[in-house]
Structure formats: structure tokens, C-alpha cells
Short mmCIF file of C-alpha atoms and ligand atoms in Angstrom, two decimals:
data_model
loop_
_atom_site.label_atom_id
_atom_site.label_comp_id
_atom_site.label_asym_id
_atom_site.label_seq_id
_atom_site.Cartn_x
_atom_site.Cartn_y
_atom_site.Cartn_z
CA UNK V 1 67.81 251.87 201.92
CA UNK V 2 69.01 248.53 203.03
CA UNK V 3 66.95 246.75 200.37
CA UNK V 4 68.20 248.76 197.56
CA UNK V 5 71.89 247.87 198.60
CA UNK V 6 70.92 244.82 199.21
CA UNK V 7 69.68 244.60 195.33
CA UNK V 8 72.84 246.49 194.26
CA UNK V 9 75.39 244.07 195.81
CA UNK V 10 73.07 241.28 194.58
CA UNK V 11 72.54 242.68 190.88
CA UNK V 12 74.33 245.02 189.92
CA UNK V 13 77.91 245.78 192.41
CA UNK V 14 79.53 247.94 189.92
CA UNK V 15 77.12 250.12 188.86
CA UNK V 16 77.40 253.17 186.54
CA UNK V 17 75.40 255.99 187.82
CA UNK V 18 74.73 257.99 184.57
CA UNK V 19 75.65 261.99 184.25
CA UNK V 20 72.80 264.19 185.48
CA UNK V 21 72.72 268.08 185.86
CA UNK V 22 74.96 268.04 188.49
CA UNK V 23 77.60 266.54 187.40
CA UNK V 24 79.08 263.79 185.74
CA UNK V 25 78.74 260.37 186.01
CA UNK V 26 80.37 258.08 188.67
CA UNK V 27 80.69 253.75 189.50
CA UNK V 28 79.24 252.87 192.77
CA UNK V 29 80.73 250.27 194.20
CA UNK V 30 78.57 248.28 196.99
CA UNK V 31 80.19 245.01 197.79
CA UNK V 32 82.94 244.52 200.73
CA UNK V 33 85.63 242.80 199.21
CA UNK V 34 85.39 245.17 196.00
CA UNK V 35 85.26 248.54 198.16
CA UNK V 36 88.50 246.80 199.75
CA UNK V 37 90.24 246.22 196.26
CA UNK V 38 89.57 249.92 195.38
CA UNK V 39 90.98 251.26 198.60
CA UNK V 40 93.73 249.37 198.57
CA UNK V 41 94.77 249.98 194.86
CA UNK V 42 96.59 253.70 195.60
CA UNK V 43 98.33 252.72 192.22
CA UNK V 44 95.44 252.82 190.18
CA UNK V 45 93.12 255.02 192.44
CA UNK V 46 93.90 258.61 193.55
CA UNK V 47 92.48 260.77 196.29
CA UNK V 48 93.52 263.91 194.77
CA UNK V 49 90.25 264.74 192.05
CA UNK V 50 88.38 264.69 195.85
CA UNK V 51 86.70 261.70 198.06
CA UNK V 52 83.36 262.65 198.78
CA UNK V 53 80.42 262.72 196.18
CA UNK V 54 79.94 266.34 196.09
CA UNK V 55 83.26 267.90 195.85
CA UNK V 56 84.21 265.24 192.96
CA UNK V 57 81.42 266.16 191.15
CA UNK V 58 82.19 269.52 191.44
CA UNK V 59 85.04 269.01 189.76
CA UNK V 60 87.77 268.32 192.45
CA UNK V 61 88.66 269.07 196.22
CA UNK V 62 90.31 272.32 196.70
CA UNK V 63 92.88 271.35 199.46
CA UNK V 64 93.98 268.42 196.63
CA UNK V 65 97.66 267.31 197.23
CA UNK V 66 97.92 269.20 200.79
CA UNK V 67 94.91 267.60 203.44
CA UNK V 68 96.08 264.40 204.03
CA UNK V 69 92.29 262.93 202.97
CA UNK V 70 92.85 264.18 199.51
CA UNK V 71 96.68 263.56 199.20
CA UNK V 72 98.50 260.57 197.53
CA UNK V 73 102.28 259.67 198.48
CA UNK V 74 104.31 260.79 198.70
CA UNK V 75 103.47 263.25 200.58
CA UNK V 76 100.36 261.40 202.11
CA UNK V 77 102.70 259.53 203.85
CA UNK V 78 105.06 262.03 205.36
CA UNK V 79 102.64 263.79 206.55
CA UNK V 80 100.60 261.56 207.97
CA UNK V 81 103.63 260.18 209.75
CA UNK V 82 104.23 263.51 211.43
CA UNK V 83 99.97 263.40 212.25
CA UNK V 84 100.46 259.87 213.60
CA UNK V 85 102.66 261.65 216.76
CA UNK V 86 99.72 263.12 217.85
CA UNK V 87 97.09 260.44 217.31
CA UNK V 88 98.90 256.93 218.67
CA UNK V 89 96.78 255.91 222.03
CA UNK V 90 100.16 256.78 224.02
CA UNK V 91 100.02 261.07 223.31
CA UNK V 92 96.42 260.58 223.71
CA UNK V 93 96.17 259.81 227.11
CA UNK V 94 95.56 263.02 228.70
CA UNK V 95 92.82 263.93 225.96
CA UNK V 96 91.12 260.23 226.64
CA UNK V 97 91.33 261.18 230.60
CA UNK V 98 89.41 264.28 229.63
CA UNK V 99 86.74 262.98 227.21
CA UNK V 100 85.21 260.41 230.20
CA UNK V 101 85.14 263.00 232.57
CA UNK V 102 83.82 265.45 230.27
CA UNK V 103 80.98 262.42 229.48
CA UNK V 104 80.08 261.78 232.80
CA UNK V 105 79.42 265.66 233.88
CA UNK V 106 77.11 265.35 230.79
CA UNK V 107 75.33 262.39 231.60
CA UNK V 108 74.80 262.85 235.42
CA UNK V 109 73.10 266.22 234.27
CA UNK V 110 71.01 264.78 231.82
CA UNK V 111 69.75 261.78 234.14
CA UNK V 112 69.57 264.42 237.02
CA UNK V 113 67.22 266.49 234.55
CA UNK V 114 64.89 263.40 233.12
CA UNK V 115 64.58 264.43 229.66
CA UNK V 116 67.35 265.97 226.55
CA UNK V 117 67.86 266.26 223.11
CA UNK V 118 70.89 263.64 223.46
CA UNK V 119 71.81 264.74 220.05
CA UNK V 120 72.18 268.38 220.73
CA UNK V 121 72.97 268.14 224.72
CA UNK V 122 75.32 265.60 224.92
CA UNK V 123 76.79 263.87 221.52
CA UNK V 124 77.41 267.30 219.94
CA UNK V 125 79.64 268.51 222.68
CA UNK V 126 82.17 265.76 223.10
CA UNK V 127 83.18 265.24 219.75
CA UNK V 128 84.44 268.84 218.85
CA UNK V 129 85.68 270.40 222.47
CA UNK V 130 87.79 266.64 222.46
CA UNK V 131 89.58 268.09 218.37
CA UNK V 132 89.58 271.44 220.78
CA UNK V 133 91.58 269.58 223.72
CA UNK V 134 93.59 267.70 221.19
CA UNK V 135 94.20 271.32 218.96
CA UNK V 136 94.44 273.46 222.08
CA UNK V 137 91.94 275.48 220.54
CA UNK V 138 91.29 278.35 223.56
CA UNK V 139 88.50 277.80 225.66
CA UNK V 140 86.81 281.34 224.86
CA UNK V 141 86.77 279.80 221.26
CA UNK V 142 85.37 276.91 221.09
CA UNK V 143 81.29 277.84 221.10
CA UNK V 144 81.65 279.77 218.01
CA UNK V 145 83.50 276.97 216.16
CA UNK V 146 81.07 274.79 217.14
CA UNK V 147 78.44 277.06 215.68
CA UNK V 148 80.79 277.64 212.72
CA UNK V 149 81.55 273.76 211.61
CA UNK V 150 77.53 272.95 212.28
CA UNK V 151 76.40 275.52 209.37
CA UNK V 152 79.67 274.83 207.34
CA UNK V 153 78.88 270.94 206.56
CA UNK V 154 75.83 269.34 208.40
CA UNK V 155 73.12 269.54 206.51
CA UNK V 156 70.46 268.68 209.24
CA UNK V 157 67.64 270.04 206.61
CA UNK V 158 66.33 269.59 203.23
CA UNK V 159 67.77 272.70 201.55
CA UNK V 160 70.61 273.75 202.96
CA UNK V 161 72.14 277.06 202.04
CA UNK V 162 75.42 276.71 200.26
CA UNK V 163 75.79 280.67 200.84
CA UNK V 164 75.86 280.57 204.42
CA UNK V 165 77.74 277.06 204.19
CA UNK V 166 80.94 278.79 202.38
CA UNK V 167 80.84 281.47 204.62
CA UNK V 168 81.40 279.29 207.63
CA UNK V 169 83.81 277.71 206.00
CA UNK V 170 86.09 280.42 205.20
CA UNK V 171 85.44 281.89 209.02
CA UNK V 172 86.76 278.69 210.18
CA UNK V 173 89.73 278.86 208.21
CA UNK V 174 90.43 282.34 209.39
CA UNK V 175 90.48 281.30 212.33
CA UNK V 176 93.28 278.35 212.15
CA UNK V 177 95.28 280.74 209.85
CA UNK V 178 95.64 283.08 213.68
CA UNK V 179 96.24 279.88 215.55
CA UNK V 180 99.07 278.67 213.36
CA UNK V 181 100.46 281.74 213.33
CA UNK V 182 100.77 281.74 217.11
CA UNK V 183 101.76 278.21 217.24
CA UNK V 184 104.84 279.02 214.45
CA UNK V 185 105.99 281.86 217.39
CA UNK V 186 105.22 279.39 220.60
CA UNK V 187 104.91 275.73 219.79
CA UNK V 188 103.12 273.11 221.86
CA UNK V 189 103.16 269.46 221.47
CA UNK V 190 99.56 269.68 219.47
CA UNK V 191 99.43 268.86 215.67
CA UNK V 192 99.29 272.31 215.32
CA UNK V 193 102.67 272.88 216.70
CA UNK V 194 103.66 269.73 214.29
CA UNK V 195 102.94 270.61 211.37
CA UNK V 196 104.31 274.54 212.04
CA UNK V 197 107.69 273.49 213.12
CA UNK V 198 108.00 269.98 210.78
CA UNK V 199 110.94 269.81 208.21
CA UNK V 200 109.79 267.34 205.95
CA UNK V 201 111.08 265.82 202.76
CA UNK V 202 109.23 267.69 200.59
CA UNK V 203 110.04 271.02 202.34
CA UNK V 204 107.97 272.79 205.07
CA UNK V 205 104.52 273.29 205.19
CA UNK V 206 102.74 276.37 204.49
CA UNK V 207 100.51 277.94 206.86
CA UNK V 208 97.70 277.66 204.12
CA UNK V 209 98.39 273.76 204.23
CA UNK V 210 98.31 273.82 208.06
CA UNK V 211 95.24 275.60 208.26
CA UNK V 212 93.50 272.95 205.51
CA UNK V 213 94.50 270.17 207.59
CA UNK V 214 93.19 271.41 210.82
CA UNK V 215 89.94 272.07 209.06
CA UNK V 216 89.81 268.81 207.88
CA UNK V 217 90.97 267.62 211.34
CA UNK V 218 87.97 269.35 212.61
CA UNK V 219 85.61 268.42 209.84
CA UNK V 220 86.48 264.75 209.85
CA UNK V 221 85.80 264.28 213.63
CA UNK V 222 83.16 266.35 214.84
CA UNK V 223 80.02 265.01 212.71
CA UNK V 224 81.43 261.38 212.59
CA UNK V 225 81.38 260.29 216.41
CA UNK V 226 78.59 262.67 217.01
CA UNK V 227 76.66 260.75 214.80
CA UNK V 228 77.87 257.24 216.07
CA UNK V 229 76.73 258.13 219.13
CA UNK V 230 73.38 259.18 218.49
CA UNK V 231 72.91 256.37 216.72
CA UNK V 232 73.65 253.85 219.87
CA UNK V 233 71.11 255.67 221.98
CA UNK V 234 68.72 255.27 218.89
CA UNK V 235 69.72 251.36 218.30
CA UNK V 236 69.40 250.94 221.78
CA UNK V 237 65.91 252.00 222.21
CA UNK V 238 65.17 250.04 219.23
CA UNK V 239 66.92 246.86 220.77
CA UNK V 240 66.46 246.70 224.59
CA UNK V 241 68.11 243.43 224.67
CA UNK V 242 71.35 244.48 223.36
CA UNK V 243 70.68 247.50 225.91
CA UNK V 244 70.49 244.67 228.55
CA UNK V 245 73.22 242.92 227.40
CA UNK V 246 75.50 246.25 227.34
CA UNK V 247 73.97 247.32 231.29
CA UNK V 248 74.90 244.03 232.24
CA UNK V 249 77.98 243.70 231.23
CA UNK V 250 77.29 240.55 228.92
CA UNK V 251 79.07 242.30 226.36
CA UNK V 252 82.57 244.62 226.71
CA UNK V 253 82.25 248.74 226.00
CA UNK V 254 84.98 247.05 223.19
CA UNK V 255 82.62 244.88 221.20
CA UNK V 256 79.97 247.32 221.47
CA UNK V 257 81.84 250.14 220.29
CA UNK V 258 82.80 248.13 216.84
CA UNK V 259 79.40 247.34 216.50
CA UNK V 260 77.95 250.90 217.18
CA UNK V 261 80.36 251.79 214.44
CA UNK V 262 79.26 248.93 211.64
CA UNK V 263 75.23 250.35 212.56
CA UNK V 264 75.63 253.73 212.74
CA UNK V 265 78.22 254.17 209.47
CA UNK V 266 78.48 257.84 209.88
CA UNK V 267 80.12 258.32 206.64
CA UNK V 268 78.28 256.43 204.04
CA UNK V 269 80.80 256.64 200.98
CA UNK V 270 84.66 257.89 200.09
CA UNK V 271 85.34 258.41 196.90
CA UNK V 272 88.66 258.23 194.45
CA UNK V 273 88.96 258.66 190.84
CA UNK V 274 90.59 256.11 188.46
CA UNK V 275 93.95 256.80 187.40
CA UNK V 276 93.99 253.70 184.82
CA UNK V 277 91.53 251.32 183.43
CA UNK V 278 90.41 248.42 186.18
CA UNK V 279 88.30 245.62 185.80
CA UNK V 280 85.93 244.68 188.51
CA UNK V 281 83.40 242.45 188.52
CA UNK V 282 83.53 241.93 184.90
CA UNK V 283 82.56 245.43 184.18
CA UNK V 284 85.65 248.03 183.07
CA UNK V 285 86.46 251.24 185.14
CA UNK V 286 88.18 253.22 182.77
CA UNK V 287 90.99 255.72 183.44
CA UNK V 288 89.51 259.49 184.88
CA UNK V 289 86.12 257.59 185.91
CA UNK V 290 85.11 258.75 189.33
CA UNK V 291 84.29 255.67 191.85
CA UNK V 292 82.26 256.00 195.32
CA UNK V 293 82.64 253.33 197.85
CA UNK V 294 79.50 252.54 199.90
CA UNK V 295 80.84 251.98 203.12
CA UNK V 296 77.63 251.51 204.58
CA UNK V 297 76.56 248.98 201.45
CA UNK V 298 79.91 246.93 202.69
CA UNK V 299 79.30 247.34 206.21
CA UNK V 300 76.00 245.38 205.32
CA UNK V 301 77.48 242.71 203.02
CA UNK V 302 75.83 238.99 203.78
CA UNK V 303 78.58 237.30 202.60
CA UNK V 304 81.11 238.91 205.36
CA UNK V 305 78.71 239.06 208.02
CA UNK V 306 76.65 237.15 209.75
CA UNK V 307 73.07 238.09 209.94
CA UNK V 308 74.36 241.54 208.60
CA UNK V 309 70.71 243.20 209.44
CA UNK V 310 71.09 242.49 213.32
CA UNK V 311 72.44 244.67 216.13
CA UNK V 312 74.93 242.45 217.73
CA UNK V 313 77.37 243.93 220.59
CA UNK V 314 79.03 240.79 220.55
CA UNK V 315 79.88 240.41 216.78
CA UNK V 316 83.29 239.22 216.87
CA UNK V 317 84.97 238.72 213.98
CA UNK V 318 83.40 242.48 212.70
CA UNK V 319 85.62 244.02 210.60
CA UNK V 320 83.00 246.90 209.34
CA UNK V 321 84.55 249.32 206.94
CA UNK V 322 83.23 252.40 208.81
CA UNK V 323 86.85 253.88 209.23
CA UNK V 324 87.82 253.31 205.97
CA UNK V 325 89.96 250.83 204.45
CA UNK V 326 93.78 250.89 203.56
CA UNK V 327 96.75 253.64 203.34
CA UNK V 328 93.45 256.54 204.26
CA UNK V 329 91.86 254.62 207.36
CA UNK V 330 91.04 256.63 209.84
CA UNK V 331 93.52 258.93 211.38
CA UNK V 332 90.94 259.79 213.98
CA UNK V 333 90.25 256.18 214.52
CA UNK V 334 91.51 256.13 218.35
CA UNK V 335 90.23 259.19 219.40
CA UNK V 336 86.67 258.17 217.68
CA UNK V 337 86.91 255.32 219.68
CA UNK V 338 87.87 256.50 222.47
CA UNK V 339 84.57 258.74 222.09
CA UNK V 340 82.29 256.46 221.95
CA UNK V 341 83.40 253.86 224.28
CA UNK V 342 83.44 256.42 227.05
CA UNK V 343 80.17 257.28 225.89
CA UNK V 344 79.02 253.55 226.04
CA UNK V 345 80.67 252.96 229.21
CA UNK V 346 78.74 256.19 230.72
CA UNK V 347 75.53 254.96 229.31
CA UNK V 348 75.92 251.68 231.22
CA UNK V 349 76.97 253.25 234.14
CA UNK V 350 74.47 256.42 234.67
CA UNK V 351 71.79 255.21 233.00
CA UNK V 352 69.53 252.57 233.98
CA UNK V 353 66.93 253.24 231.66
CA UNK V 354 65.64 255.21 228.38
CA UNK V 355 62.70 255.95 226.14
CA UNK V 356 62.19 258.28 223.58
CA UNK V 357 60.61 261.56 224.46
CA UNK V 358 59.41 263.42 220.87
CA UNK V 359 60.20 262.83 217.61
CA UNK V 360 64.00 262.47 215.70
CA UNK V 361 65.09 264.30 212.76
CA UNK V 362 67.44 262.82 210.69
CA UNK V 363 70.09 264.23 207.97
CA UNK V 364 69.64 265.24 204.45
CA UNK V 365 73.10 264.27 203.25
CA UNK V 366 74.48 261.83 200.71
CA UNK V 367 77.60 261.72 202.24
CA UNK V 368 77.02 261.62 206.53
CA UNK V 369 73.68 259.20 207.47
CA UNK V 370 72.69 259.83 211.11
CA UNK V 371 69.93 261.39 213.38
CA UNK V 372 70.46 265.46 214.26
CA UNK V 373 67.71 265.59 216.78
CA UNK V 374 66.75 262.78 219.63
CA UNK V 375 64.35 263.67 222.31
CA UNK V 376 65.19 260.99 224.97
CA UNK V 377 64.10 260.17 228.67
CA UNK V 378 66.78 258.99 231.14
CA UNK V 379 66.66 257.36 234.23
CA UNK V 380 69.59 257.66 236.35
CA UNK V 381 71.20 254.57 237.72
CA UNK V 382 72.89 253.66 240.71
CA UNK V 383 76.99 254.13 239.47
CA UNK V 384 79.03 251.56 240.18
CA UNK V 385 82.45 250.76 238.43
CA UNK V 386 83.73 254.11 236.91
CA UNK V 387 87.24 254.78 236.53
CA UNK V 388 88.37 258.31 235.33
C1 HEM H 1 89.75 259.34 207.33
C2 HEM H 1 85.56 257.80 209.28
C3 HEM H 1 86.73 260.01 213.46
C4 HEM H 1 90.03 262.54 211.00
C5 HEM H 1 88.57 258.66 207.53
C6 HEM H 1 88.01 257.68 206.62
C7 HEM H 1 86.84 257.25 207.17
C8 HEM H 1 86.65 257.95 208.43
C9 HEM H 1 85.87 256.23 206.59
C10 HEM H 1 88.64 257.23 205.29
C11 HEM H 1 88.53 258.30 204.20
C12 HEM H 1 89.01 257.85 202.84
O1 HEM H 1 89.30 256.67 202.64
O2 HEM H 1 89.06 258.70 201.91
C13 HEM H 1 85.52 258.27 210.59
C14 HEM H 1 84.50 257.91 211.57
C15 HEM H 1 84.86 258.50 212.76
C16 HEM H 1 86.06 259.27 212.51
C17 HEM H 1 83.29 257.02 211.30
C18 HEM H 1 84.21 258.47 214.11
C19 HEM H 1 83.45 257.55 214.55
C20 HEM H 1 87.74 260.88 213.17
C21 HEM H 1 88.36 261.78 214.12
C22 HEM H 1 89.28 262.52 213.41
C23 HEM H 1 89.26 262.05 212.03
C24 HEM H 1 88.01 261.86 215.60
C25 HEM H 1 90.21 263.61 213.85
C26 HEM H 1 90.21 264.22 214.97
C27 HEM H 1 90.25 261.87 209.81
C28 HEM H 1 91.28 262.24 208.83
C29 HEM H 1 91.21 261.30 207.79
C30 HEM H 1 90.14 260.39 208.13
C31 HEM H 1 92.23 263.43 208.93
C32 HEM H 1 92.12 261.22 206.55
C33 HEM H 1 93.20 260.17 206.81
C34 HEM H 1 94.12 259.95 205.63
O3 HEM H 1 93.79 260.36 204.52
O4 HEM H 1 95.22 259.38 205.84
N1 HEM H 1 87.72 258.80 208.63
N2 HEM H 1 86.41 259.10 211.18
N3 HEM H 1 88.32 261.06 211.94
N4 HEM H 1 89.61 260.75 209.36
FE1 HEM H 1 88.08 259.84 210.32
#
């Protein structure tokens, strides 16, 4: 894929993807600086007709106007305010504190065992029991929802069934609807127990809106460091010197982390629709025209970064576009971080050494890129330097 951006960005950067059968047609945008001027523009852009492919093509996001992803101000920005007490670094402490310990109990097991899926045994727990912690999802809960949000969006095979898909989907949301309940009668200090007992501007907030943005809280952080993750084992196998450099602490768990996220791009494009004509590029967006950003085009870009096509740890300056750009970045951005440089920082610490053990399956998605299964062989390493 990397030479077909490559001839995009080159050729053709605003490019009109005609209507097929599925839906209608769409710009697709590929170079840095003009995914940054769409992202920026919330005048002219709007999140609300949906910001993935699928669902805009579909004709619109259902949660429109109430999940933050898919709300304009002003209501974006009240409510993600309120979010924002729950995902600075400072209330995140305790869920950080959890998250290494949580990756070190999986990593001395896997190195004490030789061989794992790392995909399935150790990058697919962290990311959902840490939206758990932060939630306060239940314990007993939290096997089923990861069972629940796996059929409900990845698609980790060529057909996926869109029956079984919905039907996760609305369990999941059955679900939240019992936990905001409880959280309206007892309230924590969890988002949940913000958004039940908030008194915003616009009024308060239902417990169908709740319940929408604890999906998408869910949704929007489970697959995305999962697959960042994966990704660094993968790019690490491929790259043994930038495995060196990480193991011996040539580089910081910092400057890795950024670059794990500009490789891996987990999310590949966010969409918005045009609210009034725009020229980019010399070609015209016109007002209702739906426009995808490829992050993972930008992320690539030759004329923002150097030697775009190599896995550098110590890329500095690397601002990638993998958690978004503008008033939408990342919500999650800290906690994903926080994610993966524990992850990085137990690889260099347990593990002295790994190969790959069988072959890796990757995603069928347009939306998430990213490797489901990776059979890998560890070798454990003497631990020196770990602070919980
Ligand atoms: C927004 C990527 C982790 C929740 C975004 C956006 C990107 C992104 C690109 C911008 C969407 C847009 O412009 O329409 C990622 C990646 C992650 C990650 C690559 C991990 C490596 C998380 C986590 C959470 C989360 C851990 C929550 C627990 C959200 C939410 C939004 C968002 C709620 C919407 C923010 C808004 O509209 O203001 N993410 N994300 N993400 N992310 Fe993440």
C-alpha cells in the first residue's frame, strides 16, 4: 500500500473516489499538511454525517451530535471538557500504576512459557481491562465484554458477519445502560459517574448519551493500542537494530512509543463531511461532499519526514498524525500512551530476545490496519531497572 499512497500524494492528493454500490462517492485526502487543513477547519467540516468510511457511507453515524467523536461544538466541547477530568495524566495515575504491573505479570509468563500468540495473550488484554480500570467496569464482567467488543468491530477475517456484529453491539450497550444506571444512584470518580451527575450548559445528559459515549470510550481504545502494540513486536522482528537500540537503552521508551505509533497507524482514516465548498489543492470540495483523511498516507508524507519508509525510535521532530489532528485528537491519547510505553518498557526489560514462531494474520478492515494473530518466541532476560 505504501506505493499507492505514495502515487496518490504525488499525483493525485485530492482525489475523488467515484460512487459504487455501496455508497456514494467520497475525496480522499493523502497529504499531511492537507489532512491538517481539513481537521482543523471545524467551520467548514463537521463530524456529525459520521467519521469513519463505513458509517458515512451508510448514510450517517447513529450516536451523531451525542459521542463526542461525532459531535461538533458546542456541545463537543462541553463535553469533552467534563471527559478531560478523567483523562489528564494527573487522575490517571492509579490506572497507569496498574497497566505496568498488569504488563509485567503478562510478560514474565510469556517469557517463562517460550512461545504466545502476543496478539491474543498479551496486547489484547491490556488495552480493554485498562477502559475496565478506568470505567470501573466489575471484574466478573470484563471477559464477556471483551468477547463482546471483538465480534462487534474487529474484523480479523474476510467476511465478517454484520448479523452477529450488531448483535454485539447492542449487548454492549445493554450493558452500559445497567452501569449508568447504578452509577446515577452511587457515583464514583469514573467518567461514568461524570457524565451521570454533570450539569452542563446544554442540560444533562441522558442515559442513552452516556451509554453511547462509553461505547465509544470502549470502542476507540481497545483495538487502537492493541494494534500498536502488535505492531512493535512485528517491527521489531523486522528491525533487530532498532530492537537493539530499544534493549539498550540508545533510545527512550518516549521516542519509541511516538514512533511505534507513526508505524503501526492503527486507525488508517477519519472522516468529516463538507459543510461548504473548499478548495484544496486546486480541486473544489463542494458543500455535503464526504472527505476521508488518510492518516496513515500523512503519517508517510516525504516532505514532513525524513526517510518516511524507515523505523526510527529516535525520530525526533515526529509529529505523526496517528491520534488525530485538531479540536478531535485523541481523548485517549495518554492512556494509549501510557499503554504502549509500559509495554515497550516491559519488552526491554523481560525480554532479551524474539523470533517469530508461525505465521500472522492480519485485518480485513478499511478503517483499523494491524496484525490479529502473532505467533512469537521469547527469551526471558535478566530484569534490571523496573519501577512499578
Ligand atoms: C479520537 C486514535 C487510544 C478514545 C481519536 C482520533 C484518533 C484516535 C486518530 C481522532 C478521530 C477524529 O478526528 O475523528 C487513537 C489511537 C489510540 C487511541 C491510535 C491508541 C494507540 C484511545 C483510547 C481511548 C480513545 C485509549 C479511550 C479510552 C477516543 C475518543 C475520541 C478519540 C473518545 C474522540 C475524541 C473527540 O472527538 O474529541 N483517537 N486513539 N482513544 N479517541 Fe483515540
Amino acid at each position: 500500500m505504501d506505493e499507492v499512497w505514495r502515487r496518490f500524494r504525488a499525483d493525485d492528493p485530492v482525489h475523488w473516489h467515484p460512487a459504487t454500490e455501496r455508497g456514494p462517492g467520497f475525496w480522499v485526502i493523502s497529504r499531511y499538511a492537507d489532512i491538517c487543513a481539513v481537521l482543523r477547519d471545524d467551520a467548514r467540516f463537521t463530524s456529525e454525517k459520521g467519521n469513519v468510511l463505513a458509517t458515512m457511507l451508510a448514510g450517517g453515524d447513529t450516536g451523531a451530535g451525542r459521542m463526542l467523536a461525532v459531535t461538533d461544538p458546542p456541545h463537543h466541547t462541553e463535553l469533552r471538557r467534563l471527559l478531560l477530568r478523567a483523562f489528564a495524566p494527573r487522575p490517571l495515575e492509579g490506572v497507569a500504576r496498574r497497566v505496568r504491573r498488569a504488563t509485567r505479570l503478562l510478560l514474565t509468563e510469556a517469557v517463562e512459557r517460550g512461545e504466545c500468540d502476543f496478539a491474543r495473550d498479551i496486547a489484547s488484554v491490556i488495552p480493554l481491562a485498562t477502559i475496565c480500570d478506568l470505567l470501573d467496569v466489575p471484574e466478573a464482567d470484563r471477559r464477556e465484554l471483551l468477547t463482546l467488543t471483538k465480534s462487534a468491530l474487529a474484523s480479523d477475517y474476510a467476511d465478517p458477519d454484520a448479523g452477529e456484529d450488531r448483535l454485539a453491539r447492542a449487548e454492549i450497550l445493554l450493558y452500559f445502560a445497567d452501569l449508568v444506571k447504578e452509577r446515577r444512584a452511587s457515583p464514583g470518580a469514573d467518567p461514568i459517574s461524570l457524565m451521570a451527575t454533570a450539569e452542563l450548559p446544554g442540560g444533562r445528559l441522558s442515559d442513552d448519551d452516556i451509554v453511547l459515549n462509553c461505547y465509544s470510550l470502549i470502542m476507540g481504545g481497545d483495538e487502537t493500542s492493541r494494534l500498536a502494540m502488535i505492531g512493535a513486536v512485528h517491527a521489531f522482528m523486522a528491525y533487530p537494530d532498532q530492537w537493539a537500540a530499544l534493549r539498550n537503552r540508545a533510545v527512550t521508551v518516549e521516542s519509541a512509543g511516538e514512533e511505534v505509533l507513526r508505524w503501526t497507524t492503527p486507525t488508517m482514516h477519519f472522516g468529516r463531511a463538507a459543510v461548504a465548498d473548499v478548495e484544496l489543492d486546486g480541486r473544489t470540495i463542494a458543500a455535503g461532499d464526504l472527505v476521508t483523511t488518510w492518516l496513515v498516507s500523512g503519517n508517510r508524507d516525504e516532505s514532513v519526514f525524513a526517510a518516511p519508509d524507515t523505523f526510527d525510535l529516535a525520530r525526533s521532530p515526529n509529529k505523526h498524525l496517528a491520534l488525530g489532528y485538531g479540536r478531535h485528537f485523541c481523548i485517549g491519547a495518554h492512556l494509549g500512551r501510557v499503554e504502549i510505553n509500559a509495554m515497550l518498557d516491559g519488552l526491554r526489560t523481560f525480554v532479551a530476545g524474539m523470533e517469530p514462531a508461525g505465521t500472522e494474520r492480519r485485518l480485513y478492515s478499511s478503517f483499523l490496519s494491524g496484525i490479529s494473530s502473532l505467533p512469537v518466541r521469547l527469551k526471558a532476560a535478566e530484569p534490571v531497572g523496573w519501577e512499578e
